[in-house]
mmCIF file of C-alpha atoms and ligand atoms in Angstrom:
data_model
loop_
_atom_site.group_PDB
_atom_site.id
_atom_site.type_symbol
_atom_site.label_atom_id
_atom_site.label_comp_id
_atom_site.label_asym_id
_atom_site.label_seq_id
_atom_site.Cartn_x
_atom_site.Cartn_y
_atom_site.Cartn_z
ATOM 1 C CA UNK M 1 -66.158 -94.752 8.217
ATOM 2 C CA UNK M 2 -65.631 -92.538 11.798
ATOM 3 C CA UNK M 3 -68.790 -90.861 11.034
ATOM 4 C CA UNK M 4 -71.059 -93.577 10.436
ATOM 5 C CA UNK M 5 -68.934 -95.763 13.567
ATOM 6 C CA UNK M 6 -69.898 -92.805 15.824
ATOM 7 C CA UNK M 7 -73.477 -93.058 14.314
ATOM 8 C CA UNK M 8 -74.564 -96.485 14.660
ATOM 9 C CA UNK M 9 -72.712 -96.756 18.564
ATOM 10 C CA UNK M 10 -74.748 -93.668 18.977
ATOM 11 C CA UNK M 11 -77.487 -95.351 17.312
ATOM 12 C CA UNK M 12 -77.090 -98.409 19.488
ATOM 13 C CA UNK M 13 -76.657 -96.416 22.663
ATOM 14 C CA UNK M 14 -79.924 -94.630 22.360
ATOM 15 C CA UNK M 15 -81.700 -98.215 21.314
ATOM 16 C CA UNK M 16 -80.238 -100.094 24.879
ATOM 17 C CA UNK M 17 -81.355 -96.591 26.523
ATOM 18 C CA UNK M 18 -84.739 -96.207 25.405
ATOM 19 C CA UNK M 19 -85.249 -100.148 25.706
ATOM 20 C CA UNK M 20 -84.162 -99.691 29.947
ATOM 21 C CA UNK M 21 -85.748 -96.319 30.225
ATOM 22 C CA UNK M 22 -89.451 -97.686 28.697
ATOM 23 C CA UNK M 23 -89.185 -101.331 30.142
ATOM 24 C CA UNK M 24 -89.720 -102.387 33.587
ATOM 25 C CA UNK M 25 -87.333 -105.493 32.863
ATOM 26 C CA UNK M 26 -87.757 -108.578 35.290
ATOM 27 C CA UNK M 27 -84.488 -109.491 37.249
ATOM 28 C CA UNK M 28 -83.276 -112.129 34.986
ATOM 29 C CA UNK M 29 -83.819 -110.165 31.436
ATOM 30 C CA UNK M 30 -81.122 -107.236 32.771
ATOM 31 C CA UNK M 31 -77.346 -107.800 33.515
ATOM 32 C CA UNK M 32 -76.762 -109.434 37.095
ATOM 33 C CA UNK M 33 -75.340 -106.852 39.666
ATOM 34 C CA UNK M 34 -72.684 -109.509 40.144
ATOM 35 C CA UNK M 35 -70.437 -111.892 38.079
ATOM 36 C CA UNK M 36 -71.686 -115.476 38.622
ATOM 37 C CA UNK M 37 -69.755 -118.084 40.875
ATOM 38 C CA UNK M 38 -71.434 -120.764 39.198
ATOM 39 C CA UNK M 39 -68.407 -123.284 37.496
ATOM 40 C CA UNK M 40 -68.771 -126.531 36.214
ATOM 41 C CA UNK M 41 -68.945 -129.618 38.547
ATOM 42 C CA UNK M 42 -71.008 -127.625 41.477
ATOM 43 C CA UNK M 43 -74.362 -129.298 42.014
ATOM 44 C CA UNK M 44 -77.932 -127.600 43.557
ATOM 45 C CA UNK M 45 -81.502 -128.276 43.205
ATOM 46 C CA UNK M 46 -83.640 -127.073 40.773
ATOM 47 C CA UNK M 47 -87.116 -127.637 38.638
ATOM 48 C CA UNK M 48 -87.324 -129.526 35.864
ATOM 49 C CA UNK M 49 -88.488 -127.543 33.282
ATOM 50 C CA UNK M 50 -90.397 -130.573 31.432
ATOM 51 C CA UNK M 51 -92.358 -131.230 34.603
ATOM 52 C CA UNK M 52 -92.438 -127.734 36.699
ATOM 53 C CA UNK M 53 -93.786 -129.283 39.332
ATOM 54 C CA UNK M 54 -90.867 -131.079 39.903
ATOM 55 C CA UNK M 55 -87.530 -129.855 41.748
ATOM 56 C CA UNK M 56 -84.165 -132.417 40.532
ATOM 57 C CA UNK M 57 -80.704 -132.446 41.768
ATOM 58 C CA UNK M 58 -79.087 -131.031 39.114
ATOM 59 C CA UNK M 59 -75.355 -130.188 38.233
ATOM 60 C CA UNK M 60 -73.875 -127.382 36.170
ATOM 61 C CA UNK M 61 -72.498 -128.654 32.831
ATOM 62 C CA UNK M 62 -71.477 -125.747 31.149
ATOM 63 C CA UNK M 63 -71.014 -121.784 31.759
ATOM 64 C CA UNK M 64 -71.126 -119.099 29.434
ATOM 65 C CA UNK M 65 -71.263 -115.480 30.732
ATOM 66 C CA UNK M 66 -73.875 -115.796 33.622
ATOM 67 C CA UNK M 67 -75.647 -118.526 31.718
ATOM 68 C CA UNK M 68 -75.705 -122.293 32.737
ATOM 69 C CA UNK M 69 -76.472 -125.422 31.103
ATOM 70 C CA UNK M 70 -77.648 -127.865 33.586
ATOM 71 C CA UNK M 71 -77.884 -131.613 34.004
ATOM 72 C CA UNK M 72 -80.477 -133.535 35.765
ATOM 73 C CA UNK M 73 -78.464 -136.276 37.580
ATOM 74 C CA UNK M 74 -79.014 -139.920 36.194
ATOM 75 C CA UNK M 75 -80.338 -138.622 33.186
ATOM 76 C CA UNK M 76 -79.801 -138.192 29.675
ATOM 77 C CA UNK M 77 -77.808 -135.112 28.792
ATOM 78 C CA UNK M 78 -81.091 -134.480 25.758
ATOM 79 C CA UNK M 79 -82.797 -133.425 29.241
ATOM 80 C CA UNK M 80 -79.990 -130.572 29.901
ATOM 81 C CA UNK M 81 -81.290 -127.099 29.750
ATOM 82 C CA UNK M 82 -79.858 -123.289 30.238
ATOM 83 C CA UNK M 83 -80.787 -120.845 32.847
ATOM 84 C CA UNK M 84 -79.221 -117.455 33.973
ATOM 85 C CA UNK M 85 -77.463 -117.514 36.870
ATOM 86 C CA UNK M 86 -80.018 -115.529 39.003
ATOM 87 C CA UNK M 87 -83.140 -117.456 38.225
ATOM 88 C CA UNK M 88 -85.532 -118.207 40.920
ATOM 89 C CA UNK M 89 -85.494 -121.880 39.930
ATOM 90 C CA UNK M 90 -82.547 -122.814 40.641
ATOM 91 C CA UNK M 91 -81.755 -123.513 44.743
ATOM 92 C CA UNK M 92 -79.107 -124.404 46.865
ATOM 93 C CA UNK M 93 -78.879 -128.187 47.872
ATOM 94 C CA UNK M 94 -80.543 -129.146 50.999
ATOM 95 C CA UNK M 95 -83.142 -125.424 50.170
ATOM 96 C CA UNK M 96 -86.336 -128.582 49.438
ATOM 97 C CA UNK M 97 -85.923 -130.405 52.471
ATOM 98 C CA UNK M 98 -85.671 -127.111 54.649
ATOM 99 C CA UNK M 99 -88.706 -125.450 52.382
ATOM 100 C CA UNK M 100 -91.109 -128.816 52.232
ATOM 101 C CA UNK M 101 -90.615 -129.250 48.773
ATOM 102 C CA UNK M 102 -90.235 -132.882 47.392
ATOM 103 C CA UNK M 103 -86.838 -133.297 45.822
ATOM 104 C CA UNK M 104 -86.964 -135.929 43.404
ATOM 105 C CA UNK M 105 -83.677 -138.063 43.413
ATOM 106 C CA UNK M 106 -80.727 -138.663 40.621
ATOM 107 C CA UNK M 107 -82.065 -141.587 38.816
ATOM 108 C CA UNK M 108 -81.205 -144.510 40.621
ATOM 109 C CA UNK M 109 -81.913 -143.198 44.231
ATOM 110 C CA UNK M 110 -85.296 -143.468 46.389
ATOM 111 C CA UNK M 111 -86.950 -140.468 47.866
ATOM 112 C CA UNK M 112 -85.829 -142.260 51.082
ATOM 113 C CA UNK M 113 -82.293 -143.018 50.817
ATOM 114 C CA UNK M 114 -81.038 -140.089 49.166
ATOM 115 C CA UNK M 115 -78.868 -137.529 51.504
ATOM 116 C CA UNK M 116 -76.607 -134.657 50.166
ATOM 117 C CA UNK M 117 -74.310 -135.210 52.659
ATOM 118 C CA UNK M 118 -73.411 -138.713 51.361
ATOM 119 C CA UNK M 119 -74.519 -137.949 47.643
ATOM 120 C CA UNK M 120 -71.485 -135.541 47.597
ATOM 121 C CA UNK M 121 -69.581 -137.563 48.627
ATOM 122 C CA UNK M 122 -70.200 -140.747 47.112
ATOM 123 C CA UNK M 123 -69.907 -138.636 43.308
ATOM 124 C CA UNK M 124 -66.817 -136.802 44.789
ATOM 125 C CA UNK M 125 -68.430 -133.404 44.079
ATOM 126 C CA UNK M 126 -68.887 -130.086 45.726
ATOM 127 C CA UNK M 127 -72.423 -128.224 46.374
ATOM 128 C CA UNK M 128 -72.532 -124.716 44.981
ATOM 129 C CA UNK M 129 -72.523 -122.399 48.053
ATOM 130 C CA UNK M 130 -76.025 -120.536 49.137
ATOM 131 C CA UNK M 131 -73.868 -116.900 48.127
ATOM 132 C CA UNK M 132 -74.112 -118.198 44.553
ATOM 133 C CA UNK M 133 -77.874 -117.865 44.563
ATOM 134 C CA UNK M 134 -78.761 -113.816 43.912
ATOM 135 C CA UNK M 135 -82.238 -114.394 42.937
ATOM 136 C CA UNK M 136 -83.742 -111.884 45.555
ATOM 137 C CA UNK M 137 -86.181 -113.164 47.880
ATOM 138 C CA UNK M 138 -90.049 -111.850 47.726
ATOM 139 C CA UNK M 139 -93.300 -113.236 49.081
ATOM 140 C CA UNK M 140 -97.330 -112.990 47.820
ATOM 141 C CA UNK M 141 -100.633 -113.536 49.487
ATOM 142 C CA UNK M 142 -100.963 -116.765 47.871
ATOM 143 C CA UNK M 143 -101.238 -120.589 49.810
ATOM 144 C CA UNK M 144 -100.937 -124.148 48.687
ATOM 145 C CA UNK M 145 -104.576 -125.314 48.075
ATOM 146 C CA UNK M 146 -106.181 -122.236 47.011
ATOM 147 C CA UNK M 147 -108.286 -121.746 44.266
ATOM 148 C CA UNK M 148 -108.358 -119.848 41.543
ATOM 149 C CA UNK M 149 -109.592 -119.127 37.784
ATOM 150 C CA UNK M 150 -106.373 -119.433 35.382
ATOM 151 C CA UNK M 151 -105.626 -119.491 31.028
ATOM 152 C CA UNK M 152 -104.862 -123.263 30.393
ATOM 153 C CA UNK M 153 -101.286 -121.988 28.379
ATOM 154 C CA UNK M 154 -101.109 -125.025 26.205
ATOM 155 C CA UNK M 155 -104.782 -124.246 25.313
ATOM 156 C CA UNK M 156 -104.845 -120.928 25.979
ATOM 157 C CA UNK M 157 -108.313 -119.981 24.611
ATOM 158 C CA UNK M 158 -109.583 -121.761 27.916
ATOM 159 C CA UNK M 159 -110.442 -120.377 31.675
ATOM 160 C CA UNK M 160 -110.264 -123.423 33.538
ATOM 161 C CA UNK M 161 -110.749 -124.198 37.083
ATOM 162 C CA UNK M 162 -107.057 -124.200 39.064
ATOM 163 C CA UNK M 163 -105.503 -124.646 42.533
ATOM 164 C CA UNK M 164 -102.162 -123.254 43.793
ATOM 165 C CA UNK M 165 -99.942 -126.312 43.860
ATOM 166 C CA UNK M 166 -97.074 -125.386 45.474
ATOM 167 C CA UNK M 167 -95.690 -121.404 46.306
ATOM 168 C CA UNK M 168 -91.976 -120.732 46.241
ATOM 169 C CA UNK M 169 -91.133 -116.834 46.821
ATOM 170 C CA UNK M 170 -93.802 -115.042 44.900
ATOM 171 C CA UNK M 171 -94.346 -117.925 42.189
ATOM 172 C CA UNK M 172 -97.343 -120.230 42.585
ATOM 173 C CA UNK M 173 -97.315 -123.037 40.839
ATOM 174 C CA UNK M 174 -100.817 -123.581 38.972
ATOM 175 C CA UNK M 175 -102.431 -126.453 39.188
ATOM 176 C CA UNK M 176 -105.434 -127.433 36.676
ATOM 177 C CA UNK M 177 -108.409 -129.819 39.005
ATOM 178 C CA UNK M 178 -107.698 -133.531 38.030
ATOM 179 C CA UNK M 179 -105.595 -133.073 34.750
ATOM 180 C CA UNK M 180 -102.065 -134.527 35.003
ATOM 181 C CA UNK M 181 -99.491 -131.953 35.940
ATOM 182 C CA UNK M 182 -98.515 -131.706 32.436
ATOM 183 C CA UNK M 183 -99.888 -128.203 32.340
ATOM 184 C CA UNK M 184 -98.550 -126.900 35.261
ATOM 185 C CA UNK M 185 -96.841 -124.169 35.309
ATOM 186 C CA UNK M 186 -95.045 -121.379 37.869
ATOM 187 C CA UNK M 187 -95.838 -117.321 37.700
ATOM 188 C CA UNK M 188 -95.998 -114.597 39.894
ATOM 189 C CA UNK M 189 -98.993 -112.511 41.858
ATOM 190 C CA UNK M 190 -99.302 -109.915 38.430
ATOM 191 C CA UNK M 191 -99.372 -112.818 35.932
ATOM 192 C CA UNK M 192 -102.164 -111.943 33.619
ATOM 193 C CA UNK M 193 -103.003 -115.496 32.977
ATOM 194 C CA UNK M 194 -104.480 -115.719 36.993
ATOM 195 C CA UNK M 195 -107.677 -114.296 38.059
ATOM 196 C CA UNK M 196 -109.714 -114.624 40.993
ATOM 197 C CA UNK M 197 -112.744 -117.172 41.473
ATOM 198 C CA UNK M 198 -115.798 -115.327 39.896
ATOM 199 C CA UNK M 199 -113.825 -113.555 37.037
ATOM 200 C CA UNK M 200 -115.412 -115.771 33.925
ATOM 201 C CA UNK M 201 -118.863 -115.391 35.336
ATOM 202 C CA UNK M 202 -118.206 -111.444 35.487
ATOM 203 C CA UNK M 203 -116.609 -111.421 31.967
ATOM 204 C CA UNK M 204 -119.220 -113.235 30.871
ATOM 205 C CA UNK M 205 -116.972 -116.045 29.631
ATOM 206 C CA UNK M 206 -117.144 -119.973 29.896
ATOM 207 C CA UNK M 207 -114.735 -121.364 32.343
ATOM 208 C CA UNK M 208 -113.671 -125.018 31.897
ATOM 209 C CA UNK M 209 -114.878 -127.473 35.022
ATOM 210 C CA UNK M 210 -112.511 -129.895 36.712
ATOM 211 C CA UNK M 211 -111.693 -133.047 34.239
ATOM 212 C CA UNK M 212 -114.832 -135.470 35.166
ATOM 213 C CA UNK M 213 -116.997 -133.084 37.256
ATOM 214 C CA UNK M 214 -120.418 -134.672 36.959
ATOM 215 C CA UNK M 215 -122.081 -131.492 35.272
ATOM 216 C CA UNK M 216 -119.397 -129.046 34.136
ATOM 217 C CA UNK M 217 -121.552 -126.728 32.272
ATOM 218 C CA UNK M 218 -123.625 -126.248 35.638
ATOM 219 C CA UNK M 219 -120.438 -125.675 37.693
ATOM 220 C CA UNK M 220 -121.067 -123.565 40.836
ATOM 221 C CA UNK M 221 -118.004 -122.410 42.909
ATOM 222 C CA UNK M 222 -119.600 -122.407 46.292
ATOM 223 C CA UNK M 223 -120.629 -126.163 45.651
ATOM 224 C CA UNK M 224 -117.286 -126.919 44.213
ATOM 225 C CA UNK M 225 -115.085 -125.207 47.110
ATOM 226 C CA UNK M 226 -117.559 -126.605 49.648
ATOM 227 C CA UNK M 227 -116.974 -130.432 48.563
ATOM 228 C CA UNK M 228 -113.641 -129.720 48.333
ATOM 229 C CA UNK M 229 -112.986 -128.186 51.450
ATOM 230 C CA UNK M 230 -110.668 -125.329 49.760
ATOM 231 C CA UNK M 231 -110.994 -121.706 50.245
ATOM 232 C CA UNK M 232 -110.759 -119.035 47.222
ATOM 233 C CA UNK M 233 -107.757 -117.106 46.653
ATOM 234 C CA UNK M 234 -108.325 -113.101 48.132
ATOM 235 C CA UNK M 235 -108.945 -110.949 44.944
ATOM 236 C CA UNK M 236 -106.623 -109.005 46.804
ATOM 237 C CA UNK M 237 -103.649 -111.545 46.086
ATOM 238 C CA UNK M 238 -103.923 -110.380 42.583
ATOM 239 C CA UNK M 239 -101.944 -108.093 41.334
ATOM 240 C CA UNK M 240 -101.991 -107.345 37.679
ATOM 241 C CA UNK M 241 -99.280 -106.338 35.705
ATOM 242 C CA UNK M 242 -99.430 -103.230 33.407
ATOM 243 C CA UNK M 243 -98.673 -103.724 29.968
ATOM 244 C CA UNK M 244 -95.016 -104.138 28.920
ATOM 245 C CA UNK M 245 -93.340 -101.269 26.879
ATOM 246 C CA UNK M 246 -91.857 -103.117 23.980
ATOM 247 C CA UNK M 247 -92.452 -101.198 20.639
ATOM 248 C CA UNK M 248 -92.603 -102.709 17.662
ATOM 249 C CA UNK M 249 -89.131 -102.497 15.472
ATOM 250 C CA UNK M 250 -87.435 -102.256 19.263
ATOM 251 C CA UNK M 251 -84.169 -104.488 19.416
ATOM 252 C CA UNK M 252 -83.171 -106.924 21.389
ATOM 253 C CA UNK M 253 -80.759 -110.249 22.233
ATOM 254 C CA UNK M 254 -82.947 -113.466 22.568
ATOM 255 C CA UNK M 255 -82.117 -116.960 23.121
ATOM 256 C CA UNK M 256 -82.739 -119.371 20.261
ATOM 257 C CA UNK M 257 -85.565 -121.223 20.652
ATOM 258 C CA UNK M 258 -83.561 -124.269 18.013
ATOM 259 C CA UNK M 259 -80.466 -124.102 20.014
ATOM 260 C CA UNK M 260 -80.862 -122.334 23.301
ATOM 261 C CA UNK M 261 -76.551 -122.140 23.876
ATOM 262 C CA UNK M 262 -77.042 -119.256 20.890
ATOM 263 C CA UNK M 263 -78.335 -115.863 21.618
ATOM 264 C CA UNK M 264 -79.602 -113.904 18.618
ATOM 265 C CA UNK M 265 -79.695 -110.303 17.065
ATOM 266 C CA UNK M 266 -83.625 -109.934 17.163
ATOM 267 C CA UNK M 267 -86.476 -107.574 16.567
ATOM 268 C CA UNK M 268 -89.741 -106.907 18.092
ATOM 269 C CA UNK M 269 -92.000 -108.003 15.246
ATOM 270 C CA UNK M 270 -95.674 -107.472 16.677
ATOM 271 C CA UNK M 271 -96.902 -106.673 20.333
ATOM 272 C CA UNK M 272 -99.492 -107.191 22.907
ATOM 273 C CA UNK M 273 -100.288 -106.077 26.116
ATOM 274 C CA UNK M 274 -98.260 -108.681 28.026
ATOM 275 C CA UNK M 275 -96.788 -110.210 24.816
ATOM 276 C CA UNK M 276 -94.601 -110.205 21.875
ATOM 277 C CA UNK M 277 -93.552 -111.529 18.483
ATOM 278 C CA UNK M 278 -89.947 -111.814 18.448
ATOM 279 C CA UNK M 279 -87.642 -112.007 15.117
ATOM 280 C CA UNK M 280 -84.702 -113.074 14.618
ATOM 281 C CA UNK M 281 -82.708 -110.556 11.671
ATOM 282 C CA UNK M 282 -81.445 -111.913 9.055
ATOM 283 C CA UNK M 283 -83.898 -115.373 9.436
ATOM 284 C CA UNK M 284 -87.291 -116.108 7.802
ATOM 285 C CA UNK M 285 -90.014 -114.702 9.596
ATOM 286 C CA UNK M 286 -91.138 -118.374 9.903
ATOM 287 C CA UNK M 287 -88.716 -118.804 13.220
ATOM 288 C CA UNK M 288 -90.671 -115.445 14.637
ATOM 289 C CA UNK M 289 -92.461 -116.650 17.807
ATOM 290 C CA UNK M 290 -94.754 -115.309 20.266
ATOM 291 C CA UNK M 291 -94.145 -115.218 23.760
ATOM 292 C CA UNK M 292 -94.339 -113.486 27.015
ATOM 293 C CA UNK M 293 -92.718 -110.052 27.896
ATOM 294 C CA UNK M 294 -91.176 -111.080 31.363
ATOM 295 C CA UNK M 295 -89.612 -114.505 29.163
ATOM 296 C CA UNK M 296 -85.995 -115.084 30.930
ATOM 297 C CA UNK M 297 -85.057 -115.758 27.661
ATOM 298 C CA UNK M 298 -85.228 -112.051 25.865
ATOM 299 C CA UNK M 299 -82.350 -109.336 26.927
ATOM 300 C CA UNK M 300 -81.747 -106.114 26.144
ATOM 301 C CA UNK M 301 -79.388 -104.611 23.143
ATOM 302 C CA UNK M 302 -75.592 -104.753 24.937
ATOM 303 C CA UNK M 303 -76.557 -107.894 27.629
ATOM 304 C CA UNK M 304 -74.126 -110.240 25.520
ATOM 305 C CA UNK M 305 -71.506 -107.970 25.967
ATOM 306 C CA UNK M 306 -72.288 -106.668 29.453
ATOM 307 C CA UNK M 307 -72.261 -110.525 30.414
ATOM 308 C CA UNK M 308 -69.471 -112.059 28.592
ATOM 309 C CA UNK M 309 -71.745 -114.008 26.600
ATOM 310 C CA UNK M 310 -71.201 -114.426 22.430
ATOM 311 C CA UNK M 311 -74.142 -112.144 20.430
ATOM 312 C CA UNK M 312 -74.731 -114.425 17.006
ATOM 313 C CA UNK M 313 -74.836 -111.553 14.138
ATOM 314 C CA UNK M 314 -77.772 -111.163 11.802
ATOM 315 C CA UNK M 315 -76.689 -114.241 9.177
ATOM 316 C CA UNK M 316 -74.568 -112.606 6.260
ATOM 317 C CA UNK M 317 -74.481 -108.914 8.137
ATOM 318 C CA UNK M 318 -70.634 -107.692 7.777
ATOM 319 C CA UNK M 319 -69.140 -106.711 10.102
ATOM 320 C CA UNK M 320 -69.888 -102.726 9.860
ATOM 321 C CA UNK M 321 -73.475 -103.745 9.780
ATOM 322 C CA UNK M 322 -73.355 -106.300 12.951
ATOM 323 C CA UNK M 323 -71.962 -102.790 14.592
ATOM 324 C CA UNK M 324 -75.150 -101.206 14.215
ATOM 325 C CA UNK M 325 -76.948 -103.972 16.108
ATOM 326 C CA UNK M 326 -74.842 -103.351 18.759
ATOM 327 C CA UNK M 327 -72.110 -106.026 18.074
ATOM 328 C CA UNK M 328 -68.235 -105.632 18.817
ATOM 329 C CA UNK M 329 -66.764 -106.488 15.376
ATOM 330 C CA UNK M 330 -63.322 -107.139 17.366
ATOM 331 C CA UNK M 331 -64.320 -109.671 19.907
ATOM 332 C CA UNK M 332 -67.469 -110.980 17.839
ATOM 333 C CA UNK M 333 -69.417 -110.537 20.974
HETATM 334 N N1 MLY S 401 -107.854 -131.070 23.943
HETATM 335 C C1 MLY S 401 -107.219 -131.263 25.175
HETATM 336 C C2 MLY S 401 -107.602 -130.194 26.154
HETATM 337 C C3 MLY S 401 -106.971 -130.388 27.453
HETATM 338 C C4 MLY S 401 -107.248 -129.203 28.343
HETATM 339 C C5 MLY S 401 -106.562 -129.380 29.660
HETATM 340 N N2 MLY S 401 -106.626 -128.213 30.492
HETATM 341 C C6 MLY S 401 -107.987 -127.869 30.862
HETATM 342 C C7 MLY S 401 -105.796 -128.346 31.657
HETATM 343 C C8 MLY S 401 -107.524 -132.634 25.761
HETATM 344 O O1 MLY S 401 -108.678 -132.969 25.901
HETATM 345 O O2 MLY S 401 -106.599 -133.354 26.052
#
């Protein structure tokens, strides 16, 4: 039993080790420098991840190792979702009206009339203090109202035309010309779903015309950013990614897509150059799911653990087997 112990923590030591050594891992996929502050009650701003291009007051409803399930005030609790503790979209109250972002009231408030100050008050609650946020701060070459080529990612087999809605840090939220803001959504300068005016024509692919341009398979760019008044985004501001180092067969901790307060045993199942097919063990390979590298959302082997957070076990595994996934068969964690 010693033998085979030492071999599968040895086992699951090299796995965590090759997964850091081969990954760059974005800020929120590896464990936090610091234990969160974040406890139940405290309330901060935040975007709604059903409309991204909208920033709520939220409150925290529930902490479990640096993750939080948060509210959106006035609403139903079906709208709750988790974060970790460090993401960039979460903000300190008051952080829209000192960055010019629109922060849309608890139900039951106008834009006008609604003030922190009094809101706090009035609920008998307590803002969580700016030291709580650890997201680190970071800029890019990118401004509201520039335009751009990006992948529609609800449709992504289309290049569509796109403006940079709003820029917080290095995220720019893109915009698709005159659809709803439905398929909006935030990423960073090396985002390989961005590229520069021109790109389609130089790939030699179609790119999708604004909703309701008069003659969208003649669109021009120069005509289109001259009637608009709107500049190009620099090719510059661009800054591509390289491919992530996930292997197929790699382990690693993910979120449940079903029930996103469980995070799961999984397996790389199939990769990409910015993407992968996660698995969860012990489920049908009908739950597997695609999805971006940098996803908040994927951790790596001994994260649960490291972060005080429960690890759900392969379904059936005992618990000598849940050891060599990197599980603690005395605290089930
Ligand atoms: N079949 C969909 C396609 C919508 C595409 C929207 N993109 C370009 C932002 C529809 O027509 O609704």
């Amino acid at each position: 039993l010693s033998l085979s112990l030492s071999l599968s923590l040895s086992l699951s030591l090299s796995l965590s080790l090759s997964l850091s050594l081969s990954l760059s891992l974005s800020q929120s996929q590896s464990v936090p420098r610091m234990k969160s502050g974040f406890k139940v009650g405290l309330k901060l701003e935040g975007i709604d991840p059903s409309h991204p291009s909208m920033f709520c007051v939220l409150t925290v409803a529930e902490v479990i190792g640096c993750r939080l399930r948060l509210h959106i005030d006035g609403y139903a609790e079906c709208y709750d979702f988790w974060v970790n503790a460090d993401s960039a979209e979460i903000r300190p109250a008051g952080w829209c009206r000192e960055h010019h972002h629109k922060l849309h009231p608890p139900k039951g408030y106008s834009e006008t009339d609604f003030d922190w100050t009094s809101y706090l008050q009035s609920t008998g609650s307590q803002a969580a203090p700016p030291s709580m946020f650890t997201c680190r701060p970071a800029t890019c070459a990118f401004t509201v109202g520039m335009k751009l080529e990006a992948v529609d990612r609800k449709n992504p087999g289309l290049v569509c035309v796109a403006t940079v809605a709003d820029v917080m840090d290095d995220q720019i939220l893109v915009h698709f010309d005159n659809w709803e803001d439905t398929y909006d959504y935030w990423c960073d300068s090396s985002s390989p779903y961005i590229h520069p005016v021109g790109w389609c024509e130089e790939q030699g692919r179609p790119l999708t015309a604004p909703q309701g341009h008069p003659n969208p398979e003649g669109f021009v760019w120069e005509e289109y950013l001259r009637e608009t008044g709107c500049g190009a985004a620099p090719p510059s501001a661009f800054t591509l990614r390289a491919p992530h180092g996930f292997q197929v067969n790699h382990r690693l901790e993910a979120v449940d897509r079903r029930n996103p307060m469980l995070i799961r045993v999984a397996t790389v199942a199939d990769i990409e150059d910015h993407r992968l097919k996660v698995h969860y063990d012990g489920w049908s390979t009908a739950f597997d799911f695609w999805c971006d590298a940098d996803l908040c959302d994927l951790h790596p082997v001994g994260w649960c653990q490291r972060t005080g957070h429960p690890l759900e076990p392969p379904p059936g595994s005992s618990p000598l087997s849940s050891l060599s996934q990197g599980v603690c068969p005395t605290t089930g964690c």
